[in-house]
PDB file of C-alpha atoms in Angstrom:
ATOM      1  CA  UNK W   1      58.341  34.707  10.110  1.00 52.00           C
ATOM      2  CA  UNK W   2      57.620  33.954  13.884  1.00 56.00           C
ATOM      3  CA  UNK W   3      54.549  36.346  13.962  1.00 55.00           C
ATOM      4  CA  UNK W   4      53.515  34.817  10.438  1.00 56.00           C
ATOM      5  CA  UNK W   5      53.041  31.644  12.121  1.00 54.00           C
ATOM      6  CA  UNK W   6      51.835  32.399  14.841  1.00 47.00           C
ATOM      7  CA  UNK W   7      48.865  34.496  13.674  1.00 54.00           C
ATOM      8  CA  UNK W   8      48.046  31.326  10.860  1.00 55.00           C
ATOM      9  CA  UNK W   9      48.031  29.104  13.979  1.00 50.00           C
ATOM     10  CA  UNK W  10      45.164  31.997  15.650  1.00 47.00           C
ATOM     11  CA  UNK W  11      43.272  31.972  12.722  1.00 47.00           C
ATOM     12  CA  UNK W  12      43.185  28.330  11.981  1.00 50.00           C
ATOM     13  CA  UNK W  13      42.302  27.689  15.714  1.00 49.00           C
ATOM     14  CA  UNK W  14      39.881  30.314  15.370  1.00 47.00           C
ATOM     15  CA  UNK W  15      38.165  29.129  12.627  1.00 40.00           C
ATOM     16  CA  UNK W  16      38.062  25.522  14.215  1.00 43.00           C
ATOM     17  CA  UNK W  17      36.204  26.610  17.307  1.00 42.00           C
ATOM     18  CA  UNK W  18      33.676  28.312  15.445  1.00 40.00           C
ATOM     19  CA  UNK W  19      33.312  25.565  12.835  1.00 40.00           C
ATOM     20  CA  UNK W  20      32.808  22.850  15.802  1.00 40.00           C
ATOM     21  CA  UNK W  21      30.269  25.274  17.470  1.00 43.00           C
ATOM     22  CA  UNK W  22      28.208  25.529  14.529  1.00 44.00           C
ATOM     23  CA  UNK W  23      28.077  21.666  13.715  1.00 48.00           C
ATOM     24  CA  UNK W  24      26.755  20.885  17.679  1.00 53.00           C
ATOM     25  CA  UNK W  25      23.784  19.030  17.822  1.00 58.00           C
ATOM     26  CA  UNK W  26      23.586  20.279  21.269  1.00 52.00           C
ATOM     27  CA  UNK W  27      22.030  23.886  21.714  1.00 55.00           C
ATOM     28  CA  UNK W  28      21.081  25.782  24.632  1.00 56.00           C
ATOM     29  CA  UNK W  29      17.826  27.672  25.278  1.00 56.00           C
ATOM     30  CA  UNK W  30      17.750  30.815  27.411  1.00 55.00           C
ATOM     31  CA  UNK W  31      14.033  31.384  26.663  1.00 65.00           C
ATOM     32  CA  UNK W  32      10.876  30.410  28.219  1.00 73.00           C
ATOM     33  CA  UNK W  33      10.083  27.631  30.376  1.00 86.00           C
ATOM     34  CA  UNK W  34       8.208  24.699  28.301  1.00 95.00           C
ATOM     35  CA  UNK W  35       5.187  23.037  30.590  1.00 96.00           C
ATOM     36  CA  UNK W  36       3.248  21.427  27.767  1.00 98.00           C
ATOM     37  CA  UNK W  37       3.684  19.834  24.695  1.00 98.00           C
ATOM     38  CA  UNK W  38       0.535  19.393  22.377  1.00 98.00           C
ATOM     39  CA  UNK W  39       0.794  17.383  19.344  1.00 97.00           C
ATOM     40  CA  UNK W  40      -2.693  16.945  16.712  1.00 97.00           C
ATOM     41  CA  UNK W  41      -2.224  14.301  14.861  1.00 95.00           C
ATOM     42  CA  UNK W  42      -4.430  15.263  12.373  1.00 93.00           C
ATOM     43  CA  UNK W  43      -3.142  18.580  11.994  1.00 94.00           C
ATOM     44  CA  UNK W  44       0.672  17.199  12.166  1.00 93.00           C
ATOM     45  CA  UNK W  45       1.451  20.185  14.058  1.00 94.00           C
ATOM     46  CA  UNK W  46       3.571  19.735  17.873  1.00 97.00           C
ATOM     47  CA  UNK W  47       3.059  23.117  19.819  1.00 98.00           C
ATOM     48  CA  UNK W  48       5.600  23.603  22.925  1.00 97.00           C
ATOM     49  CA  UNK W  49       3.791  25.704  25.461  1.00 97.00           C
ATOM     50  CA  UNK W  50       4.733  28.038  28.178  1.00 95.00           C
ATOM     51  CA  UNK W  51       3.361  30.016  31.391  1.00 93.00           C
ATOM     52  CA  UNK W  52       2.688  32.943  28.948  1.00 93.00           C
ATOM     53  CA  UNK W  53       1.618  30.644  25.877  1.00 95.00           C
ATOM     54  CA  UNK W  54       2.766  28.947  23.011  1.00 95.00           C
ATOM     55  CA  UNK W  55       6.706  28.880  22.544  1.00 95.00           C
ATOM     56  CA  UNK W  56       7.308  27.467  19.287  1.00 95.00           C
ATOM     57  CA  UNK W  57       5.224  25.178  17.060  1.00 96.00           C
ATOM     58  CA  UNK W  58       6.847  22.492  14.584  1.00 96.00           C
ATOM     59  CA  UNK W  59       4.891  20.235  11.810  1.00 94.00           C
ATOM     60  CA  UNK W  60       5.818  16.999  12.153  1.00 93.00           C
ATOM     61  CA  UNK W  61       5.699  13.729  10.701  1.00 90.00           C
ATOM     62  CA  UNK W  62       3.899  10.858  12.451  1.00 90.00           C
ATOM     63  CA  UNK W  63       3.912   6.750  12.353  1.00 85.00           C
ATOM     64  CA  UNK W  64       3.274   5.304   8.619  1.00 83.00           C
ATOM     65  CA  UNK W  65       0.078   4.061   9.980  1.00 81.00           C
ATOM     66  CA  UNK W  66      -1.103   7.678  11.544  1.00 78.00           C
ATOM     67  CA  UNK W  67      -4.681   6.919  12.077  1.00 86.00           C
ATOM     68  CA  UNK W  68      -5.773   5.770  15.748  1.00 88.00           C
ATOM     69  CA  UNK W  69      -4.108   5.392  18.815  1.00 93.00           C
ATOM     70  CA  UNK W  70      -1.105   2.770  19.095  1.00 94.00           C
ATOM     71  CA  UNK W  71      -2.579  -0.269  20.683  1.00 94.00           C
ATOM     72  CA  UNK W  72       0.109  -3.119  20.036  1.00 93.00           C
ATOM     73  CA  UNK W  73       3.936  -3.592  18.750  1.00 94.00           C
ATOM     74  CA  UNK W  74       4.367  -2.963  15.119  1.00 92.00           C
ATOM     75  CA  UNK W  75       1.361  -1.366  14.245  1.00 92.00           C
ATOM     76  CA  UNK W  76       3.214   1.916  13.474  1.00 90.00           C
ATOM     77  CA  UNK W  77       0.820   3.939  14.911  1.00 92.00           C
ATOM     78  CA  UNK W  78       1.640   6.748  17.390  1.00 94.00           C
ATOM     79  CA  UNK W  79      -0.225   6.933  20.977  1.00 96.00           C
ATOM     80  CA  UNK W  80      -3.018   9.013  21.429  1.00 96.00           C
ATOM     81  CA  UNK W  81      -3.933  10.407  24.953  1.00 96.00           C
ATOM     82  CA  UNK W  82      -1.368  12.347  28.223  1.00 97.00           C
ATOM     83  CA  UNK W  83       1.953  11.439  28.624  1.00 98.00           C
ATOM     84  CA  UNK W  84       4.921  12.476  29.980  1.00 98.00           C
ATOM     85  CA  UNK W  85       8.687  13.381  28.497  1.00 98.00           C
ATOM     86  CA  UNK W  86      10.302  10.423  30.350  1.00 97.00           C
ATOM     87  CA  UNK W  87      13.795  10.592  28.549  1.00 96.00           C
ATOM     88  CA  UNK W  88      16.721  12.151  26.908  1.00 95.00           C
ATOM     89  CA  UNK W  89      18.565  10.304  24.073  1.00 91.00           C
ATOM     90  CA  UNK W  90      21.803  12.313  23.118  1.00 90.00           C
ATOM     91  CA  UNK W  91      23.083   9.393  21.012  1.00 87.00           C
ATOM     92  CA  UNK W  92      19.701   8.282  18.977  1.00 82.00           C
ATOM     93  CA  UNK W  93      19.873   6.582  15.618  1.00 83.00           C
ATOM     94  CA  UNK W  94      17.410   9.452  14.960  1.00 83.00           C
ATOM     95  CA  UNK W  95      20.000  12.558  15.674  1.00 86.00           C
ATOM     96  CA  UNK W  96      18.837  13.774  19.073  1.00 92.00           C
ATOM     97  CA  UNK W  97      15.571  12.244  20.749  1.00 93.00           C
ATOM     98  CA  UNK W  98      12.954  12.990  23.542  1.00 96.00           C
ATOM     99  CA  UNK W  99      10.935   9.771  24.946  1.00 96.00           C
ATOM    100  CA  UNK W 100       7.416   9.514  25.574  1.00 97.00           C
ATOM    101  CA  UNK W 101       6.107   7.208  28.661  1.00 98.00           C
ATOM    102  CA  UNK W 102       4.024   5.085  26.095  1.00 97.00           C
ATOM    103  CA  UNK W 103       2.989   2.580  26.947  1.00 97.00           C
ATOM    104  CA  UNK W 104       0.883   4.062  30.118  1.00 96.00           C
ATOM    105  CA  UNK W 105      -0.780   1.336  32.564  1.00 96.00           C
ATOM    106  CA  UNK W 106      -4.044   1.644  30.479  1.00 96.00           C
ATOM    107  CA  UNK W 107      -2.300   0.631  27.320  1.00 97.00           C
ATOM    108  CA  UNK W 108      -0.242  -2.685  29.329  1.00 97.00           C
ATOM    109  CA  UNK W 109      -3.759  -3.544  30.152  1.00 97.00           C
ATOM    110  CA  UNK W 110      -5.657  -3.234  26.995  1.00 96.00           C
ATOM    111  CA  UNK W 111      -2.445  -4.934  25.010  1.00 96.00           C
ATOM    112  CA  UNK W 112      -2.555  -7.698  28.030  1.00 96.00           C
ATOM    113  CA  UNK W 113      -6.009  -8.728  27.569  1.00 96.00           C
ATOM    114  CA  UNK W 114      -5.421  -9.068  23.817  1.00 96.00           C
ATOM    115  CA  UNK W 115      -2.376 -11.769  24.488  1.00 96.00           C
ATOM    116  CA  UNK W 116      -0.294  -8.840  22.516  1.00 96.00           C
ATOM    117  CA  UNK W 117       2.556  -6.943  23.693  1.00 96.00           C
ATOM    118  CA  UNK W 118       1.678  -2.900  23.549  1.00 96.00           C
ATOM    119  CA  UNK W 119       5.158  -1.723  22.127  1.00 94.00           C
ATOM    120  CA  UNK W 120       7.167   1.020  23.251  1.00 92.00           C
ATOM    121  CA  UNK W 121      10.341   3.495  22.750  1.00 92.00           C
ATOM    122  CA  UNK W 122       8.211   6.317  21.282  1.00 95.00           C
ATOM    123  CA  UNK W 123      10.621   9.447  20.612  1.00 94.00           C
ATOM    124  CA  UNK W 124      10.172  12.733  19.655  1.00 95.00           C
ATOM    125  CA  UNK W 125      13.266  12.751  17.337  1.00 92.00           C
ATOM    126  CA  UNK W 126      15.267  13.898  14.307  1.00 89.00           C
ATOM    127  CA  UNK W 127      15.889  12.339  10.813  1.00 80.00           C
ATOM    128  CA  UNK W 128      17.594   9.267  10.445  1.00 72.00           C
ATOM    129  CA  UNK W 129      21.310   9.230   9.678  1.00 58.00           C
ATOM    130  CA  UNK W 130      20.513   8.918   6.037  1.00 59.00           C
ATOM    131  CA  UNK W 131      17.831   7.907   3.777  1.00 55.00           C
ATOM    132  CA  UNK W 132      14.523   9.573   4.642  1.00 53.00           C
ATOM    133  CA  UNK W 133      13.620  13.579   4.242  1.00 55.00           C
ATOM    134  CA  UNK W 134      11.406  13.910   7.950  1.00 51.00           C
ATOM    135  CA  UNK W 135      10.382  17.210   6.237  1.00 53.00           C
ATOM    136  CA  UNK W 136       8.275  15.743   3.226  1.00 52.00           C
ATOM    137  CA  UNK W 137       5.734  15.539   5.986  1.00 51.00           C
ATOM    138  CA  UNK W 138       5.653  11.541   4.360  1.00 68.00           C
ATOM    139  CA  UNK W 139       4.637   9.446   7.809  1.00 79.00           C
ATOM    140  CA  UNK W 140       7.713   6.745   7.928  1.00 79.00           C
ATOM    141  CA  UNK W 141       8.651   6.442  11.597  1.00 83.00           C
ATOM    142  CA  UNK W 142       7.549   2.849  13.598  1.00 85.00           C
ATOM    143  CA  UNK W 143       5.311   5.456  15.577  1.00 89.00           C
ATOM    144  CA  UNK W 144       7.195   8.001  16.981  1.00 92.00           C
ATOM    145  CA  UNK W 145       7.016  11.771  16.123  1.00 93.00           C
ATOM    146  CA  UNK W 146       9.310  13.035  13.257  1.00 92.00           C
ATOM    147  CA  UNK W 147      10.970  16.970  12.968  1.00 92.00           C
ATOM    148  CA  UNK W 148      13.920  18.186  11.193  1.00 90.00           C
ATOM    149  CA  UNK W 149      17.346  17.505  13.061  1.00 91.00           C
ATOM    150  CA  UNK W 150      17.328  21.621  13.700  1.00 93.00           C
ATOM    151  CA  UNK W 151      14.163  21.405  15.104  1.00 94.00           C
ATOM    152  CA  UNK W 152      15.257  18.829  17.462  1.00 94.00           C
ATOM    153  CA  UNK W 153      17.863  20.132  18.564  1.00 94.00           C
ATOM    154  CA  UNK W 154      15.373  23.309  19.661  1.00 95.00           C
ATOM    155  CA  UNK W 155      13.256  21.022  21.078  1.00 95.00           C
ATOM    156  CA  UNK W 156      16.048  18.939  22.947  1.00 95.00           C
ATOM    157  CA  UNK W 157      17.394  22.014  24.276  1.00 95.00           C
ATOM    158  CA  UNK W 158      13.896  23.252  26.136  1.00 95.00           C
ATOM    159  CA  UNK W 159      12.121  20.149  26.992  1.00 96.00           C
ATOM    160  CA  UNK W 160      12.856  18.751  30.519  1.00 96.00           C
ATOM    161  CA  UNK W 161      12.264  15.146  31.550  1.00 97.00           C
ATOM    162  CA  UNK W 162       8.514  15.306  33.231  1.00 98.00           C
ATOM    163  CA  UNK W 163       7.270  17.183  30.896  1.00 98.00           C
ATOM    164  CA  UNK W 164       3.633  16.824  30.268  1.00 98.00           C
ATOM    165  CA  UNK W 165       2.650  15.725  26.583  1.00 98.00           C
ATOM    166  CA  UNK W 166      -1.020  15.255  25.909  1.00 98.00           C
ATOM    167  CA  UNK W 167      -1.508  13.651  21.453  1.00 97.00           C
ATOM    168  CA  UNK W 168      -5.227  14.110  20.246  1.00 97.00           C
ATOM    169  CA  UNK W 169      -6.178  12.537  17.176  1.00 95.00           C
TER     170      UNK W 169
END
């Protein structure tokens, strides 16, 4: 009876440590280096590139007003032009998320002149908690960059803060 219990109480904790491993948002990455990201707006493609060349490639979805570069606050357009990854968000609304250094000094400046304010907190992130599909390819987000939760979770896991992002239309 003793060795019934106790091998119930193995294979229940067993089964809990793999269950909790598999529902992690947080992965690791062993493979290569990312240096680059390079998102085409038109294309809705994001390609993370290493020393040795692309590393993975995701389609993605963009702001719900994708055309041109993201000038002021609420115009739900997403930035055009080089960036950085400035940011790490483990606990987003959006599952996991990666920030971009939007607005630059260029786009202060340009928003300044115009008596507007140029916006800001542009992610690369995950779906929302409920409601919207970020793999109909459907552009919903405010202006950030939208991939499947798994796919951010890839991304989260090789991107390091610094990283260089460059958008093109």
């Amino acid at each position: 009876m003793n060795t019934r219990i106790l091998r119930r109480a193995f294979l229940s904790g067993g089964l809990t440590a793999v269950l909790s491993g598999c529902a992690s948002k947080f992965r690791s990455d062993n493979g290569a280096e990312v240096i680059r990201l390079r998102m085409y707006k038109a294309q809705r493609f994001l390609i993370l590139d290493g020393a040795d060349g692309i590393v993975r490639s995701y389609p993605i979805g963009l702001g719900f007003a994708p055309e041109g570069h993201k000038q002021f606050e609420g115009d739900g357009r997403t930035p055009e032009g080089s960036y950085t990854i400035d940011r790490r968000n483990p606990n987003s609304l959006f599952h996991l998320s990666i920030g971009i250094s939007y607005p630059n000094e260029a786009d202060i400046a340009f928003a300044e002149a115009q008596g507007r304010s140029p916006g800001g907190d542009i992610f690369v992130h995950g779906g929302p908690r409920r409601g919207i599909d970020p793999m109909n390819k459907r552009d919903w987000t405010a202006g950030c960059i939208a991939v499947s939760d798994r796919q951010i979770e890839e991304i989260y896991a090789m991107v390091r803060i610094g990283t260089p992002i460059d958008i093109y239309a």
